[in-house]
Amino acid sequence: MTEPSLAVIGAGPAGLAATLAAAARGIRVTLIDSAAEAGGQFYRQPAPGLGARRPQALHHQWRTWERLRDGLRAHVQAGTVRHVTDHHVWFVERRDSAGFTVHALTGPEQEQPAEVRAAAVLLATGGYEKVLPFPGWTLPGVVTAGGAQAMLKGGLVLPGRTAVVAGTGPLLLPVATGLAAAGATVAALVDSADPKSFVRRSRALAGRPGKVAEGAQYAGQLLRHRVRTLLHHTVVAAHGAERLEAVTIAALDRDGRARQDTRRRLVCDTLAVSHGMLPHTDLADALGCRVDGTDVYVDDEQRTDVPGVWAAGETTGIGGSALSLAEGHIAGRSIAARLGGRAPDPGEWAAAARTRAGLRAFFATVDSVYAPPAHWAEQVTDGTVVCRCEEVSAGAVREAVRELGAGDLRTVKLLTRAGMGWCQGRVCGPGVAGVAGCAETAGRRPFARPVPLGVLARAGETEPGEMSHSIERGTE
């Protein structure tokens, strides 16, 4: 009799926890990831050829990573887990009684098709950064905060010698301390969060003393490296001829507007900026899973509303590695029970469920504290490019609204081409919506990444059906 099979998409904390939990209970797992090594962004490792002597210096929770890494190796050696790397998943096809087919691209040019078939699927696709536009944000030297962290963790290189870390969100803390510890001069950490918001929510935040201690540890490291922390401030503009040379920052007033009388310039060659995180939901959306706002909906077992599909980690809501581990563990146990033909016992994951509940409440509070300035779009000049792929300026977006009557993001896209490029609005969507003054709506994309027409044609010829329906939905 064939063992029940599971395809886990994403080898970050959630995907690893689910893989280990399911494999330990007799499920044959294929762990699919786009990276060359497991770990995701949180546990990103330097390439072996770089010869890092102390990679743990770039991470916290290293012992947790060692347990995950060693557990994965043991299951791979035992044959209960197949770990496929450099597989870029672009679509998951549902096949009624036959389960699912995961379609991926491999090879140096990501043009070779690959398929994985499984009875069930876990989406652990993580999240990505939101960056709002401002004058000069396209200059070389301006990077995302996560990009700077990836360069440091994965390449052991600094993005520059003198950095400003700016935007809002918990990610700024590890990025600023990591750059400083690695030898960069961090001129300032500029966060738009209002200190009064922390005070008003102190009781809720204190409910997770471990997270409070973690924040205090980062604060101590900032003091030790003499990094100025400027709360309720924002970056107004970045300056430079051929590349970044300086940034202008300003304090925010009570309404979230930059105060002109507080503007000052900081010399730097790197600006690491982030305005929060968004879940990756493309695969879930193409499968027809319910998405609430920006998050994939799941029940207490981490099941989506599509039978046979589970989701865990940042794709169900941004909440950090500890929450991802708890959700992944619950999902893995639930999948093992369901594929084994029995109803799961929630008591099996009671501790993980308590952790999940506490962290979800904590991060709901955190989200209410960390928010971009309410009037950030007022600082975006008409000449500022807001859609890099199609080189659409803020002025063109405003003209579409003011002169052509565009009242929603889709109409702005049709009139200006903003969001029609390579990223399909993933990067520019929030910025274009903010400049246009309309609601940000999730795009309906049939596939999670660009696909060569030859691969798409072959897939459509050999396996017609559900895929063609998804293509039709995505072009409505």
C-alpha positions as MATLAB code, in Angstrom:
seq = 'MTEPSLAVIGAGPAGLAATLAAAARGIRVTLIDSAAEAGGQFYRQPAPGLGARRPQALHHQWRTWERLRDGLRAHVQAGTVRHVTDHHVWFVERRDSAGFTVHALTGPEQEQPAEVRAAAVLLATGGYEKVLPFPGWTLPGVVTAGGAQAMLKGGLVLPGRTAVVAGTGPLLLPVATGLAAAGATVAALVDSADPKSFVRRSRALAGRPGKVAEGAQYAGQLLRHRVRTLLHHTVVAAHGAERLEAVTIAALDRDGRARQDTRRRLVCDTLAVSHGMLPHTDLADALGCRVDGTDVYVDDEQRTDVPGVWAAGETTGIGGSALSLAEGHIAGRSIAARLGGRAPDPGEWAAAARTRAGLRAFFATVDSVYAPPAHWAEQVTDGTVVCRCEEVSAGAVREAVRELGAGDLRTVKLLTRAGMGWCQGRVCGPGVAGVAGCAETAGRRPFARPVPLGVLARAGETEPGEMSHSIERGTE';
ca = [
       0.000    0.000    0.000;
       1.360    3.439   -0.934;
       2.125    5.707    1.992;
       0.089    8.939    2.119;
       2.077   11.827    0.689;
       2.408   15.519    1.445;
       3.994   18.341   -0.547;
       5.310   21.159    1.648;
       6.031   24.363   -0.285;
       8.604   26.471    1.547;
      11.465   25.378    3.811;
      11.357   28.189    6.335;
      10.389   27.696    9.995;
       6.749   26.770    9.258;
       7.583   24.375    6.436;
      10.340   22.673    8.400;
       8.208   22.240   11.523;
       5.357   20.760    9.483;
       7.699   18.460    7.575;
       9.213   17.029   10.745;
       5.850   16.620   12.494;
       4.238   14.845    9.525;
       7.238   12.656    8.658;
       7.577   11.508   12.269;
       4.018   10.173   12.027;
       4.433    8.105    8.884;
       3.692   10.626    6.136;
       5.937   10.632    3.070;
       6.905   14.297    2.596;
       8.386   16.182   -0.345;
       9.791   19.494    0.877;
       9.979   21.944   -2.023;
      11.981   25.175   -1.811;
      13.374   27.808   -4.173;
      16.606   28.210   -2.194;
      19.657   25.982   -2.300;
      19.506   25.364    1.457;
      16.666   25.014    3.937;
      15.950   27.732    6.499;
      14.057   30.436    4.667;
      14.869   34.092    5.180;
      14.949   33.765    8.964;
      17.538   30.975    9.000;
      19.301   31.982    5.780;
      22.792   30.443    5.721;
      25.970   31.575    3.942;
      27.066   29.411    1.013;
      29.445   26.634    2.152;
      32.140   27.965   -0.168;
      32.345   31.194    1.836;
      33.815   29.293    4.772;
      31.911   31.122    7.512;
      33.533   30.248   10.832;
      30.714   31.435   13.097;
      27.449   31.651   11.130;
      25.544   31.574   14.427;
      26.782   35.101   15.103;
      24.312   36.363   12.491;
      21.305   34.627   14.090;
      19.394   34.256   17.302;
      17.490   31.073   18.194;
      20.406   29.134   16.710;
      19.702   26.021   18.770;
      16.193   25.870   17.346;
      17.680   25.976   13.855;
      20.118   23.181   14.712;
      17.229   20.968   15.858;
      15.298   21.660   12.663;
      18.356   21.128   10.465;
      19.388   17.890   12.160;
      15.830   16.573   12.125;
      15.513   17.250    8.410;
      18.812   15.510    7.688;
      17.750   12.452    9.662;
      14.466   12.136    7.799;
      16.137   12.651    4.420;
      18.657    9.917    5.234;
      15.848    7.625    6.396;
      13.962    8.216    3.155;
      10.843    9.632    4.806;
      11.487   13.128    3.409;
      12.618   14.176   -0.048;
      14.070   17.686   -0.027;
      14.119   19.304   -3.477;
      15.947   22.619   -3.773;
      16.056   25.350   -6.433;
      12.446   24.555   -7.346;
      10.412   27.705   -8.000;
       6.732   26.809   -7.641;
       4.433   28.685   -9.998;
       1.171   26.771   -9.673;
      -0.550   24.056   -7.640;
      -3.106   22.068   -9.610;
      -6.030   20.401   -7.852;
      -7.065   16.983   -9.149;
     -10.248   15.922   -7.409;
      -9.646   12.369   -6.110;
      -6.009   12.247   -7.293;
      -4.762   14.999   -4.983;
      -2.518   17.739   -6.291;
       0.280   18.405   -8.770;
       2.817   21.066   -7.803;
       4.329   22.731  -10.874;
       7.796   24.250  -10.512;
      10.640   25.674  -12.605;
      14.252   24.581  -12.192;
      17.603   25.127  -13.838;
      19.955   28.125  -14.103;
      17.419   30.110  -16.131;
      14.396   28.707  -14.271;
      12.965   27.377  -17.523;
      12.921   23.607  -16.910;
       9.570   22.208  -15.748;
       9.264   19.892  -12.746;
       6.263   18.309  -11.070;
       5.552   16.867   -7.625;
       2.368   14.905   -6.949;
       0.893   14.536   -3.482;
      -2.329   13.754   -1.670;
      -2.151   16.977    0.356;
      -0.364   20.326    0.180;
       0.953   22.678    2.851;
       1.524   26.282    1.791;
       4.394   27.739    3.833;
       5.394   30.411    1.349;
       6.250   33.150    3.852;
       5.994   36.877    3.267;
       7.681   39.741    1.514;
       8.495   43.335    2.357;
       6.362   46.364    1.716;
       8.283   49.471    0.667;
       6.437   52.727    0.030;
       7.921   55.161   -2.520;
       9.611   58.461   -1.741;
      11.801   60.785   -3.813;
      15.113   59.024   -4.526;
      14.020   55.518   -3.533;
      15.244   54.099   -6.866;
      18.852   55.239   -6.334;
      21.568   52.565   -6.140;
      22.322   52.124   -2.459;
      18.658   52.092   -1.428;
      17.761   48.492   -0.533;
      15.024   46.780    1.426;
      15.817   46.011    5.049;
      15.339   42.313    4.343;
      17.631   42.609    1.328;
      20.380   44.077    3.494;
      19.884   41.260    5.981;
      20.019   38.656    3.194;
      23.292   40.092    1.894;
      24.770   39.859    5.370;
      23.453   36.385    6.261;
      23.775   34.740    2.865;
      26.742   36.521    1.329;
      28.668   37.754    4.395;
      28.868   41.194    2.780;
      27.783   44.627    3.898;
      25.602   46.673    1.538;
      27.690   49.737    2.424;
      29.899   51.342    5.036;
      27.481   53.929    6.455;
      23.815   52.974    6.680;
      20.501   54.416    7.715;
      17.816   51.856    8.602;
      14.346   53.330    8.193;
      10.630   52.727    7.804;
       8.635   50.905   10.440;
       8.242   47.435   11.916;
      10.082   44.941   14.140;
      12.384   43.902   11.262;
      14.316   47.161   11.555;
      15.800   46.134   14.923;
      17.660   42.961   13.841;
      18.751   44.637   10.612;
      20.231   47.665   12.376;
      21.965   45.597   15.065;
      23.184   43.053   12.520;
      24.757   45.704   10.296;
      26.375   47.428   13.268;
      27.760   44.173   14.678;
      29.214   43.316   11.256;
      31.182   46.550   11.123;
      28.947   49.057    9.374;
      28.377   52.507   10.816;
      24.639   52.809   11.363;
      23.978   56.544   11.358;
      20.425   56.148   12.641;
      17.444   53.849   13.008;
      14.475   55.926   11.820;
      11.053   54.493   12.731;
       7.698   56.186   12.205;
       6.151   54.400   15.201;
       4.903   56.760   17.908;
       6.335   56.044   21.399;
       2.928   56.941   22.880;
       1.436   53.958   21.059;
       3.814   51.624   22.907;
       2.798   53.161   26.227;
      -0.930   52.856   25.478;
      -0.504   49.172   24.621;
       2.071   48.313   27.270;
      -0.236   45.882   29.087;
      -0.896   43.824   25.937;
       2.770   43.856   24.964;
       3.815   42.778   28.453;
       1.752   39.625   27.985;
       4.675   38.118   26.032;
       7.658   38.724   28.345;
       9.963   36.746   26.040;
       9.284   39.156   23.190;
       9.733   42.152   25.486;
      13.096   40.747   26.597;
      14.072   40.233   22.960;
      13.251   43.873   22.209;
      15.257   45.001   25.233;
      18.207   42.965   24.010;
      18.100   44.717   20.652;
      17.849   48.092   22.401;
      20.958   47.252   24.413;
      22.854   46.347   21.256;
      21.844   49.636   19.631;
      23.177   51.526   22.645;
      26.406   49.527   22.638;
      27.014   50.356   18.980;
      25.931   53.992   19.518;
      23.095   53.823   17.006;
      20.697   56.751   17.290;
      17.072   55.638   17.455;
      14.653   58.244   16.139;
      11.041   57.251   16.799;
       8.125   59.065   15.161;
      10.451   60.133   12.324;
      10.418   59.319    8.626;
      12.639   59.493    5.563;
      11.473   62.352    3.356;
      13.888   61.837    0.452;
      17.087   60.132   -0.652;
      19.767   62.108   -2.489;
      22.630   61.341   -4.842;
      23.939   61.754   -8.367;
      25.005   58.267   -9.484;
      24.172   56.538   -6.188;
      22.936   57.288   -2.692;
      24.877   59.988   -0.858;
      22.492   61.167    1.873;
      18.906   61.055    3.135;
      16.643   63.742    4.545;
      14.614   62.772    7.590;
      11.982   64.655    9.565;
       9.923   64.273   12.722;
       6.206   63.549   12.395;
       3.451   65.653   13.892;
       0.474   64.199   15.735;
      -1.396   63.683   12.434;
       1.470   61.783   10.792;
       2.762   64.599    8.581;
       6.452   65.399    8.228;
       7.339   68.576   10.111;
       9.261   70.814    7.734;
      11.034   72.651   10.559;
      12.673   69.398   11.731;
      14.163   68.284    8.398;
      17.824   67.291    8.538;
      20.245   65.467    6.263;
      22.191   62.341    7.183;
      25.198   61.333    5.102;
      25.137   57.631    4.164;
      25.864   55.267    1.284;
      23.135   52.755    2.193;
      19.487   53.119    3.110;
      17.820   49.902    4.303;
      14.094   50.604    4.284;
      10.956   48.607    5.064;
       7.356   49.500    5.869;
       6.265   46.104    7.124;
       5.569   42.688    5.635;
       2.848   41.162    3.473;
       1.966   37.453    3.143;
       2.649   35.542   -0.073;
      -0.834   34.414   -1.123;
      -0.518   33.811   -4.884;
      -0.600   30.006   -4.708;
      -3.481   30.048   -2.244;
      -5.462   32.485   -4.352;
      -4.967   30.402   -7.515;
      -6.197   27.333   -5.636;
      -9.333   29.202   -4.629;
      -8.475   29.470   -0.937;
     -10.236   32.146    1.057;
      -8.061   35.173    1.762;
      -9.169   37.534    4.544;
      -7.679   40.929    3.804;
      -4.057   39.993    3.191;
      -3.968   36.659    5.074;
      -4.877   33.149    3.988;
      -7.756   31.920    6.135;
      -7.128   28.789    8.226;
      -9.056   26.961   10.939;
      -7.724   25.660   14.252;
      -5.918   22.833   12.405;
      -4.312   25.260    9.923;
      -6.617   23.945    7.185;
      -7.717   26.319    4.441;
     -11.259   26.115    3.101;
      -9.992   24.036    0.136;
      -9.973   20.328    1.071;
      -6.480   18.884    1.164;
      -4.734   22.263    1.479;
      -3.174   23.513    4.718;
      -1.286   26.779    5.291;
       1.112   27.904    8.011;
       3.540   30.675    8.816;
       3.621   34.184    7.417;
       1.202   33.331    4.603;
      -1.576   33.189    7.218;
      -0.458   36.434    8.867;
       2.870   38.050    9.680;
       4.059   36.986   13.125;
       7.698   35.906   13.199;
       9.490   32.592   13.464;
       8.071   31.380   16.789;
       4.501   31.707   15.531;
       5.485   30.037   12.249;
       6.999   27.098   14.126;
       3.850   26.630   16.209;
       1.563   26.797   13.177;
       3.780   24.433   11.193;
       3.823   21.903   14.025;
       0.022   21.988   14.314;
      -0.388   21.653   10.549;
       2.015   18.693   10.359;
       0.186   16.777   13.079;
      -3.216   17.571   11.588;
      -2.120   16.418    8.128;
      -0.682   13.185    9.526;
      -3.967   12.392   11.256;
      -6.204   13.330    8.339;
      -4.144   11.438    5.751;
      -4.026    8.512    8.151;
      -7.826    8.352    8.103;
      -8.529    9.553   11.621;
      -9.811   12.728   13.230;
      -6.955   14.495   14.988;
      -6.903   15.043   18.727;
      -6.314   18.754   19.433;
      -4.746   17.716   22.715;
      -1.741   16.511   20.714;
      -0.801   20.098   19.963;
      -2.263   21.910   22.963;
       1.031   23.593   23.879;
       1.576   24.779   20.298;
      -2.002   26.076   20.165;
      -1.452   28.150   23.310;
       1.723   29.571   21.825;
      -0.138   30.351   18.608;
      -2.966   32.137   20.397;
      -0.624   34.223   22.511;
       1.602   35.246   19.634;
      -1.298   36.084   17.345;
      -2.690   38.420   19.993;
       0.762   39.923   20.567;
       1.392   40.624   16.897;
      -2.080   42.073   16.422;
      -1.019   44.652   19.014;
       2.355   45.125   17.337;
       0.651   45.780   13.995;
      -1.386   48.565   15.580;
       1.837   50.218   16.807;
       3.936   49.898   13.672;
       2.245   51.675   10.803;
       3.533   53.931    8.009;
       2.875   57.673    8.473;
      -0.736   58.462    7.701;
       0.161   61.143    5.142;
       3.297   59.603    3.605;
       1.975   60.070    0.050;
       2.094   63.859    0.426;
       5.916   63.651    0.357;
       5.921   61.797   -2.988;
       6.637   64.332   -5.745;
       5.026   64.016   -9.182;
       8.386   63.097  -10.696;
       8.927   60.153   -8.341;
       8.721   56.763  -10.055;
       6.192   54.628   -8.188;
       6.158   51.597  -10.527;
       9.714   50.632  -11.431;
       8.874   47.879  -13.903;
       6.836   50.189  -16.153;
       8.515   53.464  -15.067;
       5.228   55.074  -14.073;
       5.527   58.314  -12.115;
       3.374   59.536   -9.248;
       2.293   62.402  -11.501;
       0.902   59.962  -14.074;
      -1.048   58.137  -11.370;
      -2.471   61.377   -9.996;
      -3.424   62.505  -13.504;
      -5.294   59.242  -14.061;
      -7.315   59.965  -10.927;
      -7.767   63.699  -11.380;
      -8.216   63.991  -15.150;
      -9.375   60.548  -16.269;
     -11.622   59.615  -13.354;
      -9.822   56.506  -12.110;
     -11.341   55.548   -8.789;
      -9.797   52.184   -8.053;
      -6.457   50.423   -8.374;
      -7.510   48.305  -11.355;
      -8.531   51.367  -13.388;
      -5.281   53.135  -12.490;
      -3.416   50.065  -13.724;
      -5.296   50.035  -17.032;
      -4.724   53.746  -17.644;
      -1.066   53.963  -16.575;
       0.328   50.382  -16.790;
       1.342   50.642  -13.121;
       1.523   47.047  -11.876;
       1.718   45.419  -15.320;
       5.444   44.650  -15.160;
       7.525   41.759  -13.900;
       6.397   42.000  -10.272;
       2.704   42.243  -11.255;
       2.056   44.860   -8.603;
       3.541   42.947   -5.674;
       6.112   45.683   -5.045;
       4.366   48.792   -6.318;
       0.749   47.981   -5.410;
       0.662   49.607   -1.950;
       2.564   52.665   -3.191;
       0.380   53.193   -6.253;
      -2.772   52.807   -4.154;
      -1.511   55.335   -1.614;
      -0.584   57.924   -4.244;
      -3.902   57.385   -6.027;
      -5.809   57.686   -2.771;
      -7.762   54.502   -3.379;
      -8.112   51.236   -1.494;
      -5.384   48.646   -1.904;
      -6.866   45.490   -3.414;
      -5.206   42.127   -3.888;
      -4.384   41.322   -7.482;
      -5.759   38.135   -9.031;
      -2.767   36.399  -10.563;
      -3.207   32.978  -12.150;
       0.413   32.014  -11.445;
       2.828   32.813   -8.633;
       5.697   33.782  -10.945;
       6.385   34.365  -14.654;
       6.332   31.135  -16.671;
       7.908   30.494  -20.118;
       5.216   30.036  -22.735;
       6.732   26.704  -23.794;
       6.376   25.304  -20.271;
       2.820   26.604  -20.027;
       1.881   25.122  -23.403;
       3.267   21.699  -22.522;
       1.515   21.685  -19.153;
      -1.777   22.694  -20.772;
      -1.483   20.022  -23.463;
      -0.651   17.153  -21.131;
      -2.854   17.999  -18.186;
      -5.826   20.154  -19.207;
      -8.590   20.957  -16.772;
      -8.108   22.754  -13.491;
      -5.178   24.774  -14.809;
      -7.180   26.173  -17.708;
      -9.931   27.237  -15.296;
      -7.376   29.123  -13.207;
      -6.042   30.904  -16.296;
      -9.569   32.003  -17.149;
     -10.163   33.281  -13.604;
      -6.914   35.216  -13.625;
      -7.793   37.060  -16.821;
     -11.268   38.168  -15.817;
];
